[in-house]
Tab-separated table of C-alpha atoms in Angstrom:
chain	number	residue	atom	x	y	z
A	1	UNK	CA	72.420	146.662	-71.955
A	2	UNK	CA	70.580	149.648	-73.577
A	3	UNK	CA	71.214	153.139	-72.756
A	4	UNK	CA	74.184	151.763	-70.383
A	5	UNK	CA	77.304	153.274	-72.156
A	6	UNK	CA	76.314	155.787	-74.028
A	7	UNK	CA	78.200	159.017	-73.702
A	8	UNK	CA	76.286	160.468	-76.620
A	9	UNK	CA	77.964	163.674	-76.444
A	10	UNK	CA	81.585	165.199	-75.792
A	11	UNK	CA	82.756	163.800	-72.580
A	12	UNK	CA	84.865	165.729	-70.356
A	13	UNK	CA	88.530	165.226	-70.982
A	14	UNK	CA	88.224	165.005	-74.621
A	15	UNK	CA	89.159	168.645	-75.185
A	16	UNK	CA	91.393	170.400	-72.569
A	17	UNK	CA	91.036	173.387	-70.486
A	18	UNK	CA	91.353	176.587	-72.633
A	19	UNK	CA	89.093	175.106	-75.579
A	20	UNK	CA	86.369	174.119	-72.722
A	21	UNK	CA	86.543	177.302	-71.686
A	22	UNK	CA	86.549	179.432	-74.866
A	23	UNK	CA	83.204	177.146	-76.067
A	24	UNK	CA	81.256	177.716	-72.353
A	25	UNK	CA	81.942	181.291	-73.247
A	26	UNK	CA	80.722	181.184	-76.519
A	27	UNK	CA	77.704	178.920	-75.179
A	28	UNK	CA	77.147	181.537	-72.172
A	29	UNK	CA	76.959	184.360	-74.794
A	30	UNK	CA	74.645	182.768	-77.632
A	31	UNK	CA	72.440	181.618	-74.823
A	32	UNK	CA	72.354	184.890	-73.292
A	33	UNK	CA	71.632	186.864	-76.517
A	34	UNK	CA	68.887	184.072	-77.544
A	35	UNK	CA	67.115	184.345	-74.159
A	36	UNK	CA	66.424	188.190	-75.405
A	37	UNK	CA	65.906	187.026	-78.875
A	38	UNK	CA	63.433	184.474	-78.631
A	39	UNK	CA	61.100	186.712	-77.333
A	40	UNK	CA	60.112	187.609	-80.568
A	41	UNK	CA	59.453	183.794	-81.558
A	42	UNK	CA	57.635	183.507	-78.037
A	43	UNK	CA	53.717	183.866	-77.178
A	44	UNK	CA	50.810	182.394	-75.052
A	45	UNK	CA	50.556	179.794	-78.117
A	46	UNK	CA	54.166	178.807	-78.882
A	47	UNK	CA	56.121	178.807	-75.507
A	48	UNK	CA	53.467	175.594	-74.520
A	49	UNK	CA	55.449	174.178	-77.861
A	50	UNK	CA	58.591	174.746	-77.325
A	51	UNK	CA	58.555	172.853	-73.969
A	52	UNK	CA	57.151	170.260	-75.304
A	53	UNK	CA	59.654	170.081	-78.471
A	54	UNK	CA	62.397	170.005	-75.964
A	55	UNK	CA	61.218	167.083	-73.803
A	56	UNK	CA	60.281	165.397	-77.317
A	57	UNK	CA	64.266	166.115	-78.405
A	58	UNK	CA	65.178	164.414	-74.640
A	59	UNK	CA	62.972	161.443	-75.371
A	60	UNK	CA	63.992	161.681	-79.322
A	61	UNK	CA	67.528	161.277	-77.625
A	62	UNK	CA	66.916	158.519	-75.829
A	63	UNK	CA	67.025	156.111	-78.533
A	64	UNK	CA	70.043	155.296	-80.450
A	65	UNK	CA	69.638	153.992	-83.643
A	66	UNK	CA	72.090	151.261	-85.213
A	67	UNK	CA	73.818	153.154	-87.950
A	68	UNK	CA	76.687	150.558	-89.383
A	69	UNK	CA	78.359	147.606	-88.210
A	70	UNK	CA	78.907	148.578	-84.501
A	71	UNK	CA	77.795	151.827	-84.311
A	72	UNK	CA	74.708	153.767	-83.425
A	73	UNK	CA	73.381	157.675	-83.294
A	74	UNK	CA	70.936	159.190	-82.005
A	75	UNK	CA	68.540	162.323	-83.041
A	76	UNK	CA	70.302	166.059	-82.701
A	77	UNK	CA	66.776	167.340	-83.087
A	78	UNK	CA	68.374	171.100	-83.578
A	79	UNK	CA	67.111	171.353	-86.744
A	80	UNK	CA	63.310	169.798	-85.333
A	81	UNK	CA	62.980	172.369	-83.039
A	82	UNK	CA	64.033	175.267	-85.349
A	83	UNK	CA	61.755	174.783	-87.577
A	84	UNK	CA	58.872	174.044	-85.231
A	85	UNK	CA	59.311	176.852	-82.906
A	86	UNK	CA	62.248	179.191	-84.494
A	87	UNK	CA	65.940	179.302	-84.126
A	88	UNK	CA	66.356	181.555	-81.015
A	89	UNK	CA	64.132	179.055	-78.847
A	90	UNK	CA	65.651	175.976	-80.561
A	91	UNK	CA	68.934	177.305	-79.039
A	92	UNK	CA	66.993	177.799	-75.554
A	93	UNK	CA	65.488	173.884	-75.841
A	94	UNK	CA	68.424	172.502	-77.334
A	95	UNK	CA	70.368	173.845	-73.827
A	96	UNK	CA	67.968	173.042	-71.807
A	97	UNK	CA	68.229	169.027	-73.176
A	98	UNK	CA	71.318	169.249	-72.833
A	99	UNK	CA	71.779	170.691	-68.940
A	100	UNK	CA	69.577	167.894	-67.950
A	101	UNK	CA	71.703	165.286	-69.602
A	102	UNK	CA	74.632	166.435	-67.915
A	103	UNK	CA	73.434	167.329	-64.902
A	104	UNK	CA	70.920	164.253	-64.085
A	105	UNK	CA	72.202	161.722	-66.208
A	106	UNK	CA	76.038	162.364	-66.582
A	107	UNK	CA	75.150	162.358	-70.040
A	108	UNK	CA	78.111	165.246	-71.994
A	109	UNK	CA	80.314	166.025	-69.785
A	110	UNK	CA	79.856	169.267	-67.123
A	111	UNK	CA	82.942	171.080	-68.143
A	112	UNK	CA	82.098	169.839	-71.952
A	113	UNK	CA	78.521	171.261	-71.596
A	114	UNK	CA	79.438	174.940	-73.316
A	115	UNK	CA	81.205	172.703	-75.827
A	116	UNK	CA	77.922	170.606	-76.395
A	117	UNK	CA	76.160	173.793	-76.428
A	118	UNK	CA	78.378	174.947	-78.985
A	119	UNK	CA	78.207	171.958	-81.104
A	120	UNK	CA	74.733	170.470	-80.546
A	121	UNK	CA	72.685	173.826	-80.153
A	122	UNK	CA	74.822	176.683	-82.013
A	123	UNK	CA	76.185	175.077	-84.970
A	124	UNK	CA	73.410	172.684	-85.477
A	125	UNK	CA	70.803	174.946	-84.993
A	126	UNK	CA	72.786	178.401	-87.044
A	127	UNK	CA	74.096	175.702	-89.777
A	128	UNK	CA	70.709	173.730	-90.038
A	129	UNK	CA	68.207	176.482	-89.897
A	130	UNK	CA	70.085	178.368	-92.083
A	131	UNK	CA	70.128	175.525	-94.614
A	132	UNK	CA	66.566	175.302	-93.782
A	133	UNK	CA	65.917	179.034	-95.003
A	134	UNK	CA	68.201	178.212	-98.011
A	135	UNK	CA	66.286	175.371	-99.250
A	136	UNK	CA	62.314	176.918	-98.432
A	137	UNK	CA	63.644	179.736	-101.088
A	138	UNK	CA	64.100	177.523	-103.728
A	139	UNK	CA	61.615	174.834	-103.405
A	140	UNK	CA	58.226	175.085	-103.922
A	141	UNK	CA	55.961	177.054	-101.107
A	142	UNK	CA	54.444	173.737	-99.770
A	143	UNK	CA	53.855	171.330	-97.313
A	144	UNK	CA	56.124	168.958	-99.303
A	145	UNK	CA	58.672	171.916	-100.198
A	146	UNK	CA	59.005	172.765	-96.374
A	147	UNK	CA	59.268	169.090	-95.662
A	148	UNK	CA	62.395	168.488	-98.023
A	149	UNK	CA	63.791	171.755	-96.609
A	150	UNK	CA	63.780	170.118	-93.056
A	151	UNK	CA	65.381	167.107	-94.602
A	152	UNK	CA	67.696	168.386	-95.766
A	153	UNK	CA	68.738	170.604	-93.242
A	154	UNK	CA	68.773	168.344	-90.660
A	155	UNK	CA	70.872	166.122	-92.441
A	156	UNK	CA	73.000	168.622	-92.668
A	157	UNK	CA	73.625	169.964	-89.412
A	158	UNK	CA	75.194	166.531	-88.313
A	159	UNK	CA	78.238	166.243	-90.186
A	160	UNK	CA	78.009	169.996	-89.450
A	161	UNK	CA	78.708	169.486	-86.022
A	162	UNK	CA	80.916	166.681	-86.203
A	163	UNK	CA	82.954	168.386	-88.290
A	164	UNK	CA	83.126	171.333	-85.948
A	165	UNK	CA	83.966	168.944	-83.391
A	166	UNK	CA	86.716	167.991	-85.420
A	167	UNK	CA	88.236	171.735	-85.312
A	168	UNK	CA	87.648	171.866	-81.715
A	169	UNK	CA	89.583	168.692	-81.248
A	170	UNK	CA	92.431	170.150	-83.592
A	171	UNK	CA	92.624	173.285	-81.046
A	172	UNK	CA	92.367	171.712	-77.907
A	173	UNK	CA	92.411	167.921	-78.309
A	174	UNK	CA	93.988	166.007	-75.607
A	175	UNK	CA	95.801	163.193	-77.865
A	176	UNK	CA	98.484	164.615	-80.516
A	177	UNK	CA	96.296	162.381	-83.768
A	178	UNK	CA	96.633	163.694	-87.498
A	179	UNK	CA	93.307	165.585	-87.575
A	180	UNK	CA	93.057	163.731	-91.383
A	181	UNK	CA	92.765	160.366	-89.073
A	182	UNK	CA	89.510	162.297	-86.835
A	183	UNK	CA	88.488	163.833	-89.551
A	184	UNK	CA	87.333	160.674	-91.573
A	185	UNK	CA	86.587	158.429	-88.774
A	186	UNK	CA	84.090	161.262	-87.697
A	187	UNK	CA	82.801	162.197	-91.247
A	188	UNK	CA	81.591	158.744	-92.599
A	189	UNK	CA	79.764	157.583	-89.485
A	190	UNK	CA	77.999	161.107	-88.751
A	191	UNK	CA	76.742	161.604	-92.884
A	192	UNK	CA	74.513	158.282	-91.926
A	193	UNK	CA	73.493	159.396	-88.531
A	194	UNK	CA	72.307	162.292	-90.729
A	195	UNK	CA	70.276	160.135	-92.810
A	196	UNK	CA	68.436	158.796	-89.442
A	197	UNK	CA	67.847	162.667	-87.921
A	198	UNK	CA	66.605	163.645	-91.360
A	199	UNK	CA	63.798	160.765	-91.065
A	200	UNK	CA	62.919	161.744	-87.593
A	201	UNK	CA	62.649	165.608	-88.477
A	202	UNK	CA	60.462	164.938	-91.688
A	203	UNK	CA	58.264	163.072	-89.551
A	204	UNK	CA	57.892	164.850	-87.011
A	205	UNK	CA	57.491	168.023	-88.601
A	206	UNK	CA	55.340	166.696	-90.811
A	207	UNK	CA	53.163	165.381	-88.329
A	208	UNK	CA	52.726	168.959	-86.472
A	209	UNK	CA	52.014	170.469	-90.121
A	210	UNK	CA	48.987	167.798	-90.572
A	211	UNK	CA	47.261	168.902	-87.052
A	212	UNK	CA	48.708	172.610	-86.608
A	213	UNK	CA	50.022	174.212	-89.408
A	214	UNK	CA	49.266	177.821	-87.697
A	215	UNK	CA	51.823	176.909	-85.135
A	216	UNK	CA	54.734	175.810	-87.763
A	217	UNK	CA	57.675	178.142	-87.286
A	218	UNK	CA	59.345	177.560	-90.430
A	219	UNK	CA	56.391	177.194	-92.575
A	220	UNK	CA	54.696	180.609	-91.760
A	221	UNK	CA	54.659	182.959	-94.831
A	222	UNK	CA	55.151	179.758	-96.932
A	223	UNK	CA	51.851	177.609	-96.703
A	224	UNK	CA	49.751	180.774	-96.322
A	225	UNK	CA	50.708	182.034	-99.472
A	226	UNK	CA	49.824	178.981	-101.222
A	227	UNK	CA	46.308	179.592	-101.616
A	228	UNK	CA	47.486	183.329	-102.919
A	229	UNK	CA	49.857	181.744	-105.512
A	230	UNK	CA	47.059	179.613	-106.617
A	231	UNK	CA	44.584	182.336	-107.639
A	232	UNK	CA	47.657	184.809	-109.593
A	233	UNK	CA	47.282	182.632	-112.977
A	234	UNK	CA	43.155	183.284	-112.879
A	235	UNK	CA	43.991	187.172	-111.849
A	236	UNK	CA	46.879	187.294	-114.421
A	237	UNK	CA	44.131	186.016	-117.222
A	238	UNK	CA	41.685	188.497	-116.475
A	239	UNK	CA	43.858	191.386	-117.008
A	240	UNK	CA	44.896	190.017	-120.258
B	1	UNK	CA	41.710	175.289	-82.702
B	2	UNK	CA	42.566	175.610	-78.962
B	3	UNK	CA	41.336	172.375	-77.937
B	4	UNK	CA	43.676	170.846	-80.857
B	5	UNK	CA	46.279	172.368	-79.867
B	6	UNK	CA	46.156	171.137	-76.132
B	7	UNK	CA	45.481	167.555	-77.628
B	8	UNK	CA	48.329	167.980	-79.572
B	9	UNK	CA	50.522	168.932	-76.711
B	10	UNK	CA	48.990	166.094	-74.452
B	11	UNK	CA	49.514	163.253	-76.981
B	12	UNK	CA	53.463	165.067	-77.692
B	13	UNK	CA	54.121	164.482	-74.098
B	14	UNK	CA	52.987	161.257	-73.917
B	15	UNK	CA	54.669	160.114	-76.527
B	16	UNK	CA	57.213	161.767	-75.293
B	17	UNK	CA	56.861	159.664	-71.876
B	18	UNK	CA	56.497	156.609	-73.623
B	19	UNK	CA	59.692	156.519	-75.770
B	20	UNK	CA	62.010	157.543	-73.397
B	21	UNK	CA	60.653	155.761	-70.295
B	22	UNK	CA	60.061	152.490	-72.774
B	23	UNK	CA	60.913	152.223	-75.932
B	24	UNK	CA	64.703	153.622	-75.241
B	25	UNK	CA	65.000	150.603	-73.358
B	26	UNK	CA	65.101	148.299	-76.810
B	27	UNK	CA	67.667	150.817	-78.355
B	28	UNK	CA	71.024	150.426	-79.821
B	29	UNK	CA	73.674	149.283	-77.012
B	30	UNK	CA	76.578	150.167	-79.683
B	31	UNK	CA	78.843	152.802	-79.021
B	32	UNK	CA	77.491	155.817	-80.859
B	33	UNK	CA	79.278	158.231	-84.143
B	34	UNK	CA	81.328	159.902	-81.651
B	35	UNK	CA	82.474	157.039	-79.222
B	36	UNK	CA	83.224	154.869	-82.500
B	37	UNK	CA	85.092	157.398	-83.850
B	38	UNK	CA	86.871	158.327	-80.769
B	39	UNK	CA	87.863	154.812	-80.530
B	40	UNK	CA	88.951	154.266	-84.374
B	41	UNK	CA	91.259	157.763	-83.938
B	42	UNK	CA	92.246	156.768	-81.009
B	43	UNK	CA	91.055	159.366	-78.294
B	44	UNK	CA	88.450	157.117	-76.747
B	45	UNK	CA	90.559	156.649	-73.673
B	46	UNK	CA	90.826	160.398	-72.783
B	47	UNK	CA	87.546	160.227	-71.947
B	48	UNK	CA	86.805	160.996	-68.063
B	49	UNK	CA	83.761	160.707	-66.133
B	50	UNK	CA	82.528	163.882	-64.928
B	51	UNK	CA	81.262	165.879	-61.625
B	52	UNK	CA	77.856	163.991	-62.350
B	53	UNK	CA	78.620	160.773	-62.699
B	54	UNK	CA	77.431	160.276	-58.967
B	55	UNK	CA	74.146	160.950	-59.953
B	56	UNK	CA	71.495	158.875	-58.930
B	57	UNK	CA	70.240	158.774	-62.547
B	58	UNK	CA	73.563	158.879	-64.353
B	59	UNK	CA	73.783	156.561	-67.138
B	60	UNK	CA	69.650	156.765	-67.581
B	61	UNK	CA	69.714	154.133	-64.882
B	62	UNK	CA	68.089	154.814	-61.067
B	63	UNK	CA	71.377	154.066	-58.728
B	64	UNK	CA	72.722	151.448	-61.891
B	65	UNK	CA	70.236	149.053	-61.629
B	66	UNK	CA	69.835	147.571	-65.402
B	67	UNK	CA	66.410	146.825	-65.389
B	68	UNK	CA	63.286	148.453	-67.321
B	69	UNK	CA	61.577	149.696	-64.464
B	70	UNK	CA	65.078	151.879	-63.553
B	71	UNK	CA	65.631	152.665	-66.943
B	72	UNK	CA	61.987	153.867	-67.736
B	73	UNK	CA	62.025	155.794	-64.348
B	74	UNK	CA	65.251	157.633	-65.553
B	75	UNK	CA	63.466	158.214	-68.779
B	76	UNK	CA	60.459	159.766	-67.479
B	77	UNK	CA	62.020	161.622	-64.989
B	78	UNK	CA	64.558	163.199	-67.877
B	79	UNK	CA	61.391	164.303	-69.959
B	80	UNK	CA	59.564	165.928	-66.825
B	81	UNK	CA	62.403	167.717	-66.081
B	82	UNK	CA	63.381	168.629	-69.676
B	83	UNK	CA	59.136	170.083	-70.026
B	84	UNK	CA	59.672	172.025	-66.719
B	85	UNK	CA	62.838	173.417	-67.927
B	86	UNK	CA	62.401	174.603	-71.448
B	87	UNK	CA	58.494	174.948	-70.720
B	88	UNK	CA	59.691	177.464	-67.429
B	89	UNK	CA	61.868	179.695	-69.627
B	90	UNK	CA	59.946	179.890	-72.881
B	91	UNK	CA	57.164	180.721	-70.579
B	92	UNK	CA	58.566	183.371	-68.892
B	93	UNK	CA	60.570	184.794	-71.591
B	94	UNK	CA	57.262	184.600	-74.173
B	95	UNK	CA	55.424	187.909	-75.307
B	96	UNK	CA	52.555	189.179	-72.898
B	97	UNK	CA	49.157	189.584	-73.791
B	98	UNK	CA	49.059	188.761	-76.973
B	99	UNK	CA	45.892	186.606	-77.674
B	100	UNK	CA	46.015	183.192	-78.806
B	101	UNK	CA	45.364	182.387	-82.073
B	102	UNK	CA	46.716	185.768	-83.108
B	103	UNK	CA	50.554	186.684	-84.200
């Protein structure tokens, strides 16, 4: 009765031909560009992490959560992997989850995969990590600061890409529907699935930042200032 | 520090092994955000079943069979293949020679 029904993401026939097409472009090309990219984010220490992130996001994915009366979600987990290993890999994990599901588990449709690409890996990942940077500017440079940032980021990035859904289905949709009508019924539902992927991404993150700090994406050049930031009022009173 | 961060990686995958080849089995059996709101819009039924749905795994089940021992074996297998996957390509696409522990 479990994970029996679940066609977690875009299914095919939801959107039609051209729009499938235009997003497995757009997926093709972002995934392209971040397999040169996330060289940068990439070394002997964090590839072994980002492999593992990615089968955590599968497993993560695995388990929907009742949400409301009659409804469930489950983890994105673009936002997770962003800030644990950088947003050029996350986009590398996040389509790796995703081929799998499609491919082994008929999970997301094959001709919807550059769409769930699109939604699931680009816009949660560009929209979430960019909230992410957004937030760690403003809040205070520590473990709790980069904590909220994930938070809130990753709550975020699901009506994010719900909502983009929303556009795609106003492009390409297969049904004529006011887009007012998919709009709501997609808005409500996916602002408390946010709620959920913002618990899981606090604690996860926040577990990695207890053991390995060092290896925290998003939190390097914040938590090693810290101990910098702490010794600028003594400094500060000397010169006076 | 390198011997937690193997630990760390060894208890992440088998966590990893445990929720999806167990736990997912108690999850929600409600139709998720986007199947909900598919049906209250009323697109739900354009849904198709794809190229893959002849998969011996599709639906997280081994050849349909509801039962924890199919659904675990789906799960495990989907986390294996996800590591090898994203574990392959980071791997190969990572920065050479640059010794651990440094950045």
């Amino acid at each position: 009765m479990c994970n029996k029904v679940d066609a977690v993401h875009v299914p095919d026939g939801f959107l039609d031909a051209p729009t499938s097409l235009a997003t497995g472009a757009l997926a093709a090309g972002t995934v392209a560009l971040a397999l040169r990219k996330a060289r940068t984010e990439l070394d002997d220490r964090t590839a072994p992490l980002a492999g593992l992130t990615a089968a955590f996001v599968f497993a993560g994915q695995t388990i929907n959560f009742p949400v409301a009366a009659g409804t469930s979600g489950h983890l994105i987990g673009a936002v997770l992997t962003a800030v644990l290993v950088g947003p050029w890999t996350a986009l590398l994990c996040m389509t790796a989850v995703l081929l799998v599901q499609a491919v082994v588990f008929a999970d997301g449709g094959l001709t919807a995969l550059g769409t769930n690409v699109t939604l699931l890996g680009l816009v949660a990942v560009v929209v979430g990590y960019g909230v992410f940077r957004g937030l760690t500017a403003v809040l205070p440079r520590t473990r709790t600061g980069v904590l909220a940032a994930s938070g809130g980021a990753a709550f975020l990035s699901v009506p994010a890409a719900a909502l983009t859904f929303v556009g795609l289905f106003a492009l390409g949709g297969q049904v004529d529907l006011p887009i007012g009508t998919v709009a709501s019924a997609m808005t409500g539902v996916h602002l408390l699935i946010g709620l959920g992927e913002a618990a899981i991404t606090v604690a996860v993150v926040g577990a990695v930042l207890a053991v390995r700090p060092d290896l925290v994406h998003g939190a390097r050049g914040l938590l090693s200032a810290a101990p910098l930031e702490d010794r600028r009022p003594v400094a500060a009173e000397q010169a006076r | 520090m390198k011997r937690r961060g193997r630990t760390l990686w060894i208890v992440g995958v088998l966590l990893a092994l445990v929720v999806a080849g167990f736990v997912s089995w108690y999850a929600s059996g409600s139709p998720d955000g986007l199947e909900w709101a598919a049906e209250r819009a009323g697109f739900a039924h354009t849904a198709e079943d794809g190229a893959a749905a002849g998969s011996p795994f599709a639906d997280y089940l081994w050849n349909g069979e509801e039962n924890r021992l199919s659904s675990g074996a789906a799960g495990v297998v989907g986390v294996l293949m996800t590591l090898g996957l994203a574990g392959g390509v980071t791997w190969l696409v990572r920065r050479r020679g640059v010794p651990a522990g440094e950045d």
